[in-house]
Coordinates of N, CA and C in Angstrom, one line a residue:
Chain A
D1 N 0.8 -1.2 0.0 CA 0.0 0.0 0.0 C 0.9 1.2 0.0
A2 N 0.4 2.3 -0.7 CA 1.2 3.5 -0.7 C 1.2 4.2 0.6
K3 N 2.2 5.1 0.8 CA 2.5 5.6 2.1 C 1.7 6.9 2.3
T4 N 1.3 7.2 3.5 CA 0.7 8.5 3.9 C 1.5 9.2 4.9
T5 N 1.3 10.6 4.9 CA 2.1 11.4 5.8 C 1.0 12.3 6.6
Q6 N 1.1 12.2 7.9 CA 0.2 13.0 8.7 C 1.0 13.8 9.8
P7 N 0.5 14.9 10.3 CA 1.2 15.6 11.4 C 1.1 14.7 12.6
N8 N 2.1 14.8 13.5 CA 2.1 13.9 14.7 C 1.0 14.3 15.6
S9 N 0.7 15.6 15.7 CA -0.3 16.0 16.7 C -0.9 17.3 16.2
M10 N -2.2 17.5 16.7 CA -2.9 18.8 16.4 C -3.7 19.1 17.6
E11 N -4.0 20.4 17.8 CA -4.8 20.8 18.9 C -5.9 21.6 18.4
S12 N -7.1 21.5 19.0 CA -8.2 22.3 18.6 C -9.1 22.6 19.9
N13 N -10.0 23.5 19.7 CA -10.9 23.8 20.8 C -12.2 23.1 20.6
E14 N -12.8 22.8 21.8 CA -14.1 22.2 21.8 C -15.1 23.0 21.0
E15 N -16.0 22.4 20.3 CA -17.1 23.0 19.5 C -16.6 23.7 18.3
E16 N -15.4 23.6 17.9 CA -14.9 24.2 16.7 C -14.6 23.1 15.7
P17 N -14.6 23.5 14.4 CA -14.3 22.5 13.4 C -12.8 22.1 13.4
V18 N -12.5 20.9 13.0 CA -11.2 20.4 13.0 C -10.9 19.8 11.6
H19 N -9.8 20.2 11.0 CA -9.3 19.7 9.7 C -8.0 19.0 9.9
L20 N -8.1 17.7 9.7 CA -7.0 16.8 9.8 C -6.4 16.4 8.5
P21 N -5.2 16.9 8.1 CA -4.7 16.7 6.8 C -3.9 15.3 6.6
C22 N -3.9 14.9 5.4 CA -3.1 13.7 5.1 C -2.6 13.8 3.7
N23 N -1.3 13.6 3.5 CA -0.6 13.6 2.2 C -0.4 12.2 1.7
H24 N -0.7 12.0 0.5 CA -0.5 10.6 -0.1 C -0.1 10.9 -1.6
S25 N 1.1 11.4 -1.8 CA 1.5 11.8 -3.1 C 1.7 10.6 -4.1
T26 N 1.9 9.4 -3.5 CA 2.2 8.3 -4.4 C 0.9 7.4 -4.6
I27 N -0.2 8.0 -4.3 CA -1.5 7.2 -4.4 C -1.7 6.7 -5.8
S28 N -2.2 5.5 -6.0 CA -2.5 5.0 -7.3 C -4.0 5.1 -7.6
G29 N -4.4 4.9 -8.8 CA -5.8 5.1 -9.2 C -6.8 4.2 -8.5
T30 N -6.3 3.0 -8.0 CA -7.2 2.1 -7.3 C -7.2 2.1 -5.8
D31 N -6.4 3.1 -5.3 CA -6.3 3.2 -3.8 C -7.5 3.9 -3.2
Y32 N -8.1 3.3 -2.3 CA -9.2 4.0 -1.5 C -8.5 4.7 -0.3
I33 N -9.0 5.8 0.1 CA -8.6 6.5 1.3 C -9.5 6.2 2.5
H34 N -8.9 5.6 3.5 CA -9.7 5.2 4.7 C -9.2 6.0 5.9
W35 N -10.1 6.4 6.8 CA -9.7 7.0 8.0 C -10.3 6.2 9.2
Y36 N -9.5 5.9 10.2 CA -9.8 5.3 11.4 C -9.4 6.2 12.5
R37 N -10.0 6.0 13.7 CA -9.5 6.7 14.9 C -9.5 5.7 16.1
Q38 N -8.6 6.0 17.0 CA -8.4 5.2 18.2 C -8.6 6.0 19.4
L39 N -9.6 5.8 20.1 CA -9.8 6.5 21.4 C -9.0 5.8 22.4
P40 N -8.7 6.6 23.5 CA -7.8 6.0 24.6 C -8.3 4.7 25.1
S41 N -7.4 3.7 25.2 CA -7.7 2.4 25.8 C -8.8 1.6 24.9
Q42 N -8.9 1.9 23.7 CA -9.8 1.1 22.8 C -9.1 0.7 21.5
G43 N -9.7 -0.2 20.8 CA -9.2 -0.5 19.5 C -9.6 0.5 18.5
P44 N -9.0 0.6 17.3 CA -9.4 1.6 16.3 C -10.8 1.4 15.9
E45 N -11.4 2.4 15.4 CA -12.8 2.3 14.8 C -12.8 3.1 13.5
Y46 N -13.6 2.5 12.6 CA -13.8 3.1 11.3 C -14.4 4.5 11.4
V47 N -13.9 5.4 10.6 CA -14.6 6.7 10.5 C -15.2 7.0 9.2
I48 N -14.4 6.9 8.1 CA -15.0 7.2 6.8 C -14.0 6.7 5.7
H49 N -14.4 6.5 4.5 CA -13.5 6.2 3.4 C -14.1 6.8 2.1
G50 N -13.2 7.0 1.1 CA -13.6 7.5 -0.2 C -12.6 7.2 -1.3
L51 N -13.0 7.4 -2.5 CA -12.1 7.2 -3.6 C -11.7 8.5 -4.3
T52 N -12.7 9.2 -4.9 CA -12.4 10.5 -5.6 C -13.3 11.6 -5.1
S53 N -14.6 11.3 -4.8 CA -15.5 12.3 -4.4 C -15.5 12.6 -2.9
N54 N -15.9 13.8 -2.5 CA -16.0 14.0 -1.1 C -17.1 13.2 -0.5
V55 N -17.0 12.8 0.7 CA -17.9 11.9 1.4 C -18.3 12.5 2.7
N56 N -19.5 12.2 3.1 CA -20.0 12.7 4.4 C -20.7 11.5 5.1
N57 N -20.6 11.4 6.4 CA -21.4 10.5 7.2 C -21.6 11.2 8.5
R58 N -22.2 10.5 9.5 CA -22.6 11.1 10.7 C -21.4 11.5 11.6
M59 N -20.3 10.8 11.3 CA -19.1 11.1 12.1 C -18.3 12.3 11.6
A60 N -18.2 12.3 10.3 CA -17.2 13.3 9.7 C -17.4 13.5 8.2
S61 N -16.6 14.3 7.6 CA -16.6 14.5 6.2 C -15.2 14.3 5.7
L62 N -15.1 13.8 4.5 CA -13.8 13.5 3.9 C -13.7 14.4 2.6
A63 N -12.7 15.3 2.6 CA -12.5 16.1 1.4 C -11.3 15.6 0.7
I64 N -11.4 15.2 -0.6 CA -10.3 14.6 -1.3 C -9.9 15.6 -2.4
A65 N -8.6 15.9 -2.5 CA -8.1 16.9 -3.5 C -8.3 16.3 -4.9
E66 N -8.4 17.3 -5.8 CA -8.7 16.9 -7.2 C -7.7 15.9 -7.8
D67 N -6.4 16.1 -7.4 CA -5.4 15.2 -7.9 C -5.2 14.0 -7.0
R68 N -6.0 13.9 -5.9 CA -6.0 12.8 -5.0 C -4.7 12.7 -4.2
K69 N -3.8 13.6 -4.3 CA -2.5 13.5 -3.6 C -2.6 13.9 -2.1
S70 N -3.8 14.4 -1.7 CA -4.0 14.7 -0.3 C -5.5 14.6 0.0
S71 N -5.8 14.5 1.3 CA -7.2 14.5 1.7 C -7.2 15.2 3.1
T72 N -8.4 15.5 3.5 CA -8.6 16.1 4.8 C -9.9 15.6 5.5
L73 N -9.7 15.1 6.7 CA -10.8 14.6 7.5 C -11.3 15.8 8.2
I74 N -12.6 16.1 8.2 CA -13.2 17.2 8.8 C -14.2 16.8 9.9
L75 N -13.9 17.2 11.1 CA -14.9 17.0 12.2 C -15.6 18.4 12.3
H76 N -16.9 18.4 12.1 CA -17.5 19.7 12.0 C -17.6 20.5 13.3
R77 N -17.7 19.8 14.4 CA -17.9 20.4 15.7 C -17.3 19.5 16.7
A78 N -16.0 19.7 17.0 CA -15.3 18.7 17.9 C -15.8 18.8 19.3
T79 N -15.9 17.6 19.9 CA -16.2 17.5 21.3 C -15.0 16.8 22.0
L80 N -15.0 16.8 23.3 CA -13.9 16.2 24.1 C -13.8 14.7 23.7
R81 N -14.9 14.1 23.3 CA -14.9 12.7 23.0 C -14.2 12.4 21.7
D82 N -13.9 13.4 20.9 CA -13.2 13.2 19.7 C -11.7 13.2 19.8
A83 N -11.2 13.4 21.0 CA -9.8 13.3 21.3 C -9.3 11.9 21.1
A84 N -8.4 11.7 20.1 CA -8.1 10.3 19.7 C -6.9 10.4 18.8
V85 N -6.3 9.3 18.4 CA -5.3 9.2 17.3 C -6.1 8.9 16.0
Y86 N -5.9 9.7 15.0 CA -6.6 9.5 13.7 C -5.6 9.0 12.7
Y87 N -6.0 7.9 12.0 CA -5.1 7.3 11.0 C -5.7 7.4 9.6
C88 N -4.9 7.9 8.7 CA -5.2 8.0 7.3 C -4.5 6.8 6.6
I89 N -5.2 6.0 5.9 CA -4.7 4.7 5.3 C -5.1 4.6 3.9
L90 N -4.2 4.2 3.0 CA -4.6 3.9 1.7 C -4.7 2.4 1.5
R91 N -5.8 2.0 0.8 CA -6.0 0.6 0.6 C -6.3 0.4 -0.9
D92 N -5.4 -0.5 -1.5 CA -5.5 -0.9 -2.9 C -6.5 -2.0 -3.0
T93 N -7.5 -1.8 -3.7 CA -8.6 -2.8 -3.9 C -8.4 -3.6 -5.2
S94 N -7.4 -3.3 -6.0 CA -7.3 -3.9 -7.3 C -7.0 -5.4 -7.3
G95 N -6.4 -5.8 -6.2 CA -6.0 -7.2 -6.2 C -7.0 -8.1 -5.5
G96 N -8.0 -7.5 -4.8 CA -8.9 -8.3 -4.0 C -8.3 -9.0 -2.9
G97 N -9.0 -9.8 -2.2 CA -8.4 -10.6 -1.1 C -8.3 -9.7 0.2
A98 N -8.2 -10.3 1.3 CA -8.1 -9.6 2.5 C -6.7 -9.7 3.1
D99 N -6.0 -8.6 3.2 CA -4.7 -8.6 3.8 C -4.5 -7.5 4.8
G100 N -5.6 -7.0 5.4 CA -5.5 -6.1 6.5 C -5.2 -4.7 6.0
L101 N -5.0 -3.8 6.9 CA -4.7 -2.4 6.6 C -3.3 -2.1 7.2
T102 N -2.6 -1.2 6.6 CA -1.3 -0.8 7.2 C -1.5 0.5 7.9
F103 N -1.4 0.5 9.2 CA -1.6 1.7 10.0 C -0.3 2.4 10.3
G104 N -0.2 3.7 10.0 CA 1.0 4.4 10.3 C 0.9 4.9 11.8
K105 N 1.5 6.0 12.1 CA 1.5 6.5 13.5 C 0.3 7.5 13.7
G106 N -0.3 8.0 12.7 CA -1.5 8.8 12.9 C -1.2 10.2 13.5
T107 N -2.3 10.9 13.6 CA -2.3 12.3 14.2 C -3.0 12.2 15.6
H108 N -2.3 12.6 16.6 CA -2.9 12.7 17.9 C -3.6 14.0 18.1
L109 N -5.0 13.9 18.1 CA -5.8 15.1 18.2 C -6.1 15.4 19.6
I110 N -5.8 16.6 20.0 CA -6.0 17.1 21.4 C -7.2 18.1 21.3
I111 N -8.2 18.0 22.2 CA -9.3 18.9 22.2 C -9.3 19.6 23.5
Q112 N -9.2 21.0 23.4 CA -9.2 21.8 24.6 C -10.6 22.2 25.0
P113 N -11.0 22.2 26.2 CA -12.3 22.6 26.6 C -12.5 24.1 26.5
Chain B
D1 N -24.9 -3.8 16.2 CA -23.5 -3.5 16.0 C -22.6 -4.7 16.0
V2 N -21.6 -4.7 15.2 CA -20.7 -5.8 15.2 C -19.9 -5.8 16.5
K3 N -19.7 -7.0 17.0 CA -18.9 -7.1 18.2 C -17.7 -8.0 18.0
V4 N -16.6 -7.5 18.4 CA -15.4 -8.3 18.4 C -14.9 -8.4 19.8
T5 N -14.9 -9.6 20.3 CA -14.6 -9.7 21.8 C -13.2 -10.4 21.9
Q6 N -12.4 -9.8 22.7 CA -11.1 -10.5 23.1 C -11.2 -11.0 24.5
S7 N -10.7 -12.2 24.7 CA -11.0 -12.9 26.0 C -10.5 -12.2 27.2
S8 N -9.3 -11.5 27.1 CA -8.8 -10.9 28.3 C -8.4 -9.5 28.0
R9 N -8.6 -8.6 28.9 CA -8.1 -7.2 28.8 C -6.7 -7.0 29.2
Y10 N -6.3 -7.8 30.2 CA -4.9 -7.8 30.7 C -4.4 -9.2 31.0
L11 N -3.2 -9.5 30.6 CA -2.6 -10.8 30.8 C -1.2 -10.7 31.2
V12 N -0.8 -11.4 32.2 CA 0.6 -11.4 32.6 C 1.1 -12.9 32.5
K13 N 2.2 -13.1 31.8 CA 2.7 -14.4 31.6 C 4.3 -14.4 31.8
R14 N 4.8 -15.6 32.0 CA 6.3 -15.7 32.2 C 6.9 -16.1 30.9
T15 N 8.2 -15.7 30.8 CA 9.0 -16.1 29.7 C 9.0 -17.6 29.5
G16 N 8.8 -18.0 28.3 CA 8.8 -19.5 28.0 C 7.4 -20.1 28.0
E17 N 6.4 -19.4 28.6 CA 5.1 -20.0 28.6 C 4.4 -20.0 27.3
K18 N 3.5 -20.9 27.0 CA 2.7 -20.9 25.8 C 1.5 -20.0 26.1
V19 N 1.2 -19.1 25.3 CA 0.1 -18.1 25.5 C -0.9 -18.2 24.4
F20 N -2.2 -18.2 24.8 CA -3.3 -18.2 23.8 C -4.1 -16.9 24.0
L21 N -4.2 -16.2 22.9 CA -5.1 -15.0 22.9 C -6.3 -15.3 22.0
E22 N -7.5 -15.2 22.6 CA -8.7 -15.6 21.9 C -9.5 -14.4 21.4
C23 N -10.1 -14.5 20.2 CA -10.9 -13.5 19.7 C -12.1 -14.1 19.0
V24 N -13.3 -13.5 19.3 CA -14.6 -14.0 18.8 C -15.3 -12.8 18.2
Q25 N -15.9 -13.0 17.0 CA -16.7 -12.0 16.4 C -18.1 -12.6 16.1
D26 N -19.1 -11.7 16.1 CA -20.5 -12.2 16.1 C -21.2 -11.9 14.9
M27 N -20.5 -11.5 13.8 CA -21.2 -11.0 12.6 C -20.9 -11.9 11.4
D28 N -20.5 -13.1 11.6 CA -20.3 -14.0 10.5 C -19.3 -13.5 9.4
H29 N -18.3 -12.7 9.9 CA -17.3 -12.2 9.0 C -16.3 -13.2 8.5
E30 N -15.9 -13.1 7.2 CA -15.0 -14.1 6.7 C -13.5 -13.8 7.2
N31 N -13.2 -12.5 7.2 CA -11.8 -12.2 7.5 C -11.5 -11.8 8.9
M32 N -10.5 -12.3 9.5 CA -10.1 -11.9 10.8 C -8.6 -11.6 10.8
F33 N -8.2 -10.8 11.8 CA -6.8 -10.2 11.8 C -6.3 -10.1 13.2
W34 N -5.0 -10.3 13.3 CA -4.3 -10.0 14.6 C -3.2 -9.0 14.3
Y35 N -3.3 -7.9 15.1 CA -2.3 -6.8 15.1 C -1.6 -6.7 16.5
R36 N -0.4 -6.2 16.5 CA 0.1 -5.7 17.8 C 0.4 -4.2 17.7
Q37 N 0.3 -3.6 18.8 CA 0.5 -2.1 18.9 C 1.5 -1.8 19.9
D38 N 2.6 -1.1 19.5 CA 3.6 -0.7 20.4 C 3.9 0.8 20.3
P39 N 4.2 1.5 21.4 CA 4.4 3.0 21.3 C 5.5 3.3 20.3
G40 N 5.2 4.3 19.5 CA 6.1 4.7 18.5 C 6.2 3.9 17.2
L41 N 5.6 2.7 17.2 CA 5.6 1.8 16.1 C 4.2 1.6 15.4
G42 N 3.2 2.1 16.0 CA 1.8 2.0 15.5 C 1.4 0.5 15.5
L43 N 0.4 0.2 14.7 CA -0.2 -1.1 14.6 C 0.6 -1.9 13.5
R44 N 0.9 -3.1 13.8 CA 1.6 -4.0 12.9 C 0.8 -5.3 12.7
L45 N 0.6 -5.7 11.5 CA -0.2 -6.9 11.2 C 0.7 -8.2 11.5
I46 N 0.2 -9.1 12.3 CA 0.9 -10.3 12.6 C 0.4 -11.5 11.7
Y47 N -0.8 -11.7 11.7 CA -1.4 -12.8 10.9 C -2.9 -12.4 10.5
F48 N -3.4 -12.9 9.4 CA -4.8 -12.8 9.1 C -5.3 -14.1 8.5
S49 N -6.6 -14.2 8.5 CA -7.3 -15.4 8.0 C -8.5 -14.9 7.2
Y50 N -8.7 -15.5 6.0 CA -9.8 -15.1 5.2 C -10.8 -16.2 5.1
D51 N -10.6 -17.3 5.8 CA -11.6 -18.4 5.8 C -11.2 -19.4 6.9
V52 N -12.1 -20.2 7.3 CA -11.8 -21.3 8.3 C -10.6 -22.1 7.8
K53 N -9.7 -22.3 8.7 CA -8.5 -23.1 8.5 C -7.5 -22.5 7.6
M54 N -7.8 -21.3 7.1 CA -6.9 -20.6 6.2 C -6.1 -19.5 7.0
K55 N -4.9 -19.3 6.8 CA -4.1 -18.3 7.4 C -3.0 -17.7 6.5
E56 N -2.7 -16.5 6.7 CA -1.7 -15.8 5.9 C -0.8 -15.0 6.9
K57 N 0.5 -15.0 6.6 CA 1.4 -14.2 7.4 C 1.2 -12.7 7.1
G58 N 1.3 -11.9 8.2 CA 1.3 -10.5 8.0 C 2.8 -10.0 7.9
D59 N 3.0 -8.8 8.5 CA 4.3 -8.2 8.4 C 5.3 -8.7 9.5
I60 N 4.8 -9.2 10.6 CA 5.7 -9.7 11.7 C 5.2 -11.0 12.3
P61 N 5.2 -12.1 11.5 CA 4.7 -13.3 12.1 C 5.6 -14.1 13.0
E62 N 6.9 -13.7 13.0 CA 7.9 -14.6 13.7 C 7.5 -14.6 15.2
G63 N 7.5 -15.8 15.7 CA 7.3 -16.1 17.1 C 5.8 -16.3 17.4
Y64 N 5.0 -16.2 16.4 CA 3.5 -16.4 16.6 C 3.0 -17.4 15.6
S65 N 1.8 -18.0 16.0 CA 1.1 -18.9 15.1 C -0.4 -18.5 15.4
V66 N -1.3 -19.0 14.5 CA -2.7 -18.8 14.7 C -3.5 -20.0 14.4
S67 N -4.7 -20.0 14.8 CA -5.7 -21.1 14.6 C -7.0 -20.5 14.3
R68 N -7.7 -21.1 13.3 CA -9.0 -20.7 13.0 C -9.8 -22.0 12.6
E69 N -10.3 -22.6 13.6 CA -11.1 -23.8 13.5 C -12.6 -23.5 13.2
K70 N -13.1 -22.4 13.7 CA -14.5 -22.0 13.4 C -14.4 -20.6 12.9
K71 N -15.5 -20.2 12.1 CA -15.5 -19.0 11.5 C -15.5 -17.8 12.4
E72 N -16.1 -17.9 13.6 CA -16.2 -16.8 14.5 C -15.0 -16.6 15.4
R73 N -14.1 -17.6 15.4 CA -13.0 -17.5 16.4 C -11.7 -17.6 15.8
F74 N -10.8 -16.7 16.2 CA -9.4 -16.6 15.7 C -8.5 -16.5 16.8
S75 N -7.6 -17.5 17.0 CA -6.7 -17.5 18.1 C -5.3 -17.2 17.7
L76 N -4.6 -16.4 18.6 CA -3.2 -16.1 18.4 C -2.4 -16.8 19.4
I77 N -1.4 -17.5 19.0 CA -0.6 -18.4 19.9 C 0.8 -17.9 19.9
L78 N 1.3 -17.7 21.2 CA 2.7 -17.5 21.4 C 3.3 -18.8 21.9
E79 N 4.1 -19.5 21.1 CA 4.5 -20.8 21.4 C 5.4 -20.8 22.7
S80 N 6.3 -19.8 22.8 CA 7.2 -19.7 23.9 C 7.4 -18.2 24.1
A81 N 6.6 -17.6 25.0 CA 6.6 -16.2 25.2 C 7.9 -15.6 25.5
S82 N 8.2 -14.4 25.0 CA 9.5 -13.7 25.3 C 9.1 -12.3 25.7
T83 N 10.1 -11.6 26.4 CA 9.8 -10.3 26.9 C 9.5 -9.3 25.7
N84 N 10.1 -9.5 24.6 CA 9.9 -8.6 23.5 C 8.5 -8.8 22.8
Q85 N 7.7 -9.7 23.3 CA 6.3 -9.9 22.9 C 5.3 -9.2 23.8
T86 N 5.9 -8.5 24.8 CA 5.0 -7.6 25.7 C 4.5 -6.5 24.8
S87 N 3.2 -6.4 24.7 CA 2.5 -5.5 23.8 C 1.0 -5.5 24.0
M88 N 0.4 -4.5 23.3 CA -1.1 -4.5 23.1 C -1.4 -5.3 21.9
Y89 N -2.3 -6.3 22.0 CA -2.7 -7.1 20.9 C -4.2 -6.8 20.5
L90 N -4.3 -6.6 19.3 CA -5.7 -6.2 18.8 C -6.2 -7.2 17.7
C91 N -7.4 -7.6 17.9 CA -8.0 -8.5 16.9 C -9.0 -7.7 16.1
A92 N -9.2 -8.0 14.9 CA -10.2 -7.3 14.0 C -10.8 -8.3 13.1
S93 N -12.0 -7.9 12.6 CA -12.7 -8.7 11.6 C -13.3 -7.8 10.5
S94 N -13.5 -8.4 9.3 CA -14.2 -7.7 8.2 C -14.9 -8.7 7.4
T95 N -15.9 -8.2 6.6 CA -16.7 -9.1 5.8 C -16.2 -9.1 4.4
G96 N -16.6 -10.0 3.6 CA -16.3 -10.1 2.2 C -15.0 -10.7 1.8
S97 N -14.9 -11.2 0.6 CA -13.7 -11.8 0.2 C -12.8 -10.8 -0.6
A98 N -13.3 -9.7 -0.8 CA -12.4 -8.7 -1.5 C -12.5 -7.4 -0.7
W99 N -11.4 -6.7 -0.8 CA -11.4 -5.4 0.0 C -12.1 -4.3 -0.9
A100 N -13.4 -4.4 -0.9 CA -14.2 -3.6 -1.8 C -14.5 -2.3 -1.1
T101 N -15.4 -1.5 -1.8 CA -15.7 -0.2 -1.4 C -16.3 -0.1 0.0
N102 N -17.0 -1.0 0.5 CA -17.7 -0.9 1.7 C -17.0 -1.6 2.9
E103 N -15.8 -2.1 2.6 CA -15.2 -2.9 3.6 C -14.7 -2.0 4.8
K104 N -14.9 -2.5 6.0 CA -14.4 -1.8 7.2 C -13.8 -2.9 8.1
L105 N -12.8 -2.5 8.9 CA -12.3 -3.4 9.9 C -13.0 -3.0 11.2
F106 N -13.4 -4.0 12.0 CA -14.0 -3.9 13.3 C -13.0 -4.4 14.3
F107 N -12.6 -3.6 15.3 CA -11.6 -4.0 16.2 C -12.2 -4.4 17.6
G108 N -11.5 -5.3 18.3 CA -11.8 -5.5 19.7 C -11.1 -4.5 20.5
S109 N -11.3 -4.5 21.8 CA -10.7 -3.5 22.7 C -9.3 -3.8 23.1
G110 N -8.8 -4.9 22.7 CA -7.3 -5.2 22.9 C -7.0 -6.0 24.1
T111 N -5.9 -6.7 24.1 CA -5.4 -7.4 25.3 C -4.0 -6.9 25.5
Q112 N -3.8 -6.3 26.7 CA -2.4 -5.9 27.1 C -1.7 -7.1 27.7
L113 N -0.7 -7.6 27.0 CA 0.1 -8.7 27.4 C 1.4 -8.3 28.0
S114 N 1.7 -8.7 29.2 CA 3.0 -8.5 29.8 C 3.7 -9.8 30.0
V115 N 4.9 -9.9 29.4 CA 5.7 -11.1 29.6 C 6.9 -10.8 30.5
L116 N 6.9 -11.5 31.6 CA 8.0 -11.2 32.6 C 9.1 -12.2 32.6

């Protein structure tokens, strides 16, 4: 899977929007962009994924650059419960089969009250 | 909601012991995975299974084996535990035979294993 680059940490205030960036300049045409987050003392949980178009769900929005070399996870109104490590992962679906996801170090999001 | 259950939250074992970590999922998922997570290294894939009795090595399989006798259960085995296997172990499952557009991993809460 192609590599992603994320900031080590980010800080934001409660009830404000948060934009978490991810660079993936070597992304291929068949790579899906997945985001997971890991709350303290828990396993990672799925947040959102997309291929080319921007995506929205109840947890977040995913904005994908036109050239697909970067993406941004948007939390519209952060709460203290959103404090977590956020992982941006590329997944190549061209080969099929299940071989897990490669998690990098992610971005540690700190939310200030 | 999908539930992935790991048998123990905390486990303490001695060097040389045989250790079994158990994982059960309740959504009839074909694929199951074992990761370990260490500070500064992120999550690393140990083994995965895409069907009963099938297994594939991940990135760091050395010192581990796995067993999948039933679809819902995936066991990680440390044949002879060593101190460098002290870690957080995370089990996950996903549905489908291909990593398609709707595939998601569902994780358990993890087992913190300490090998003394």
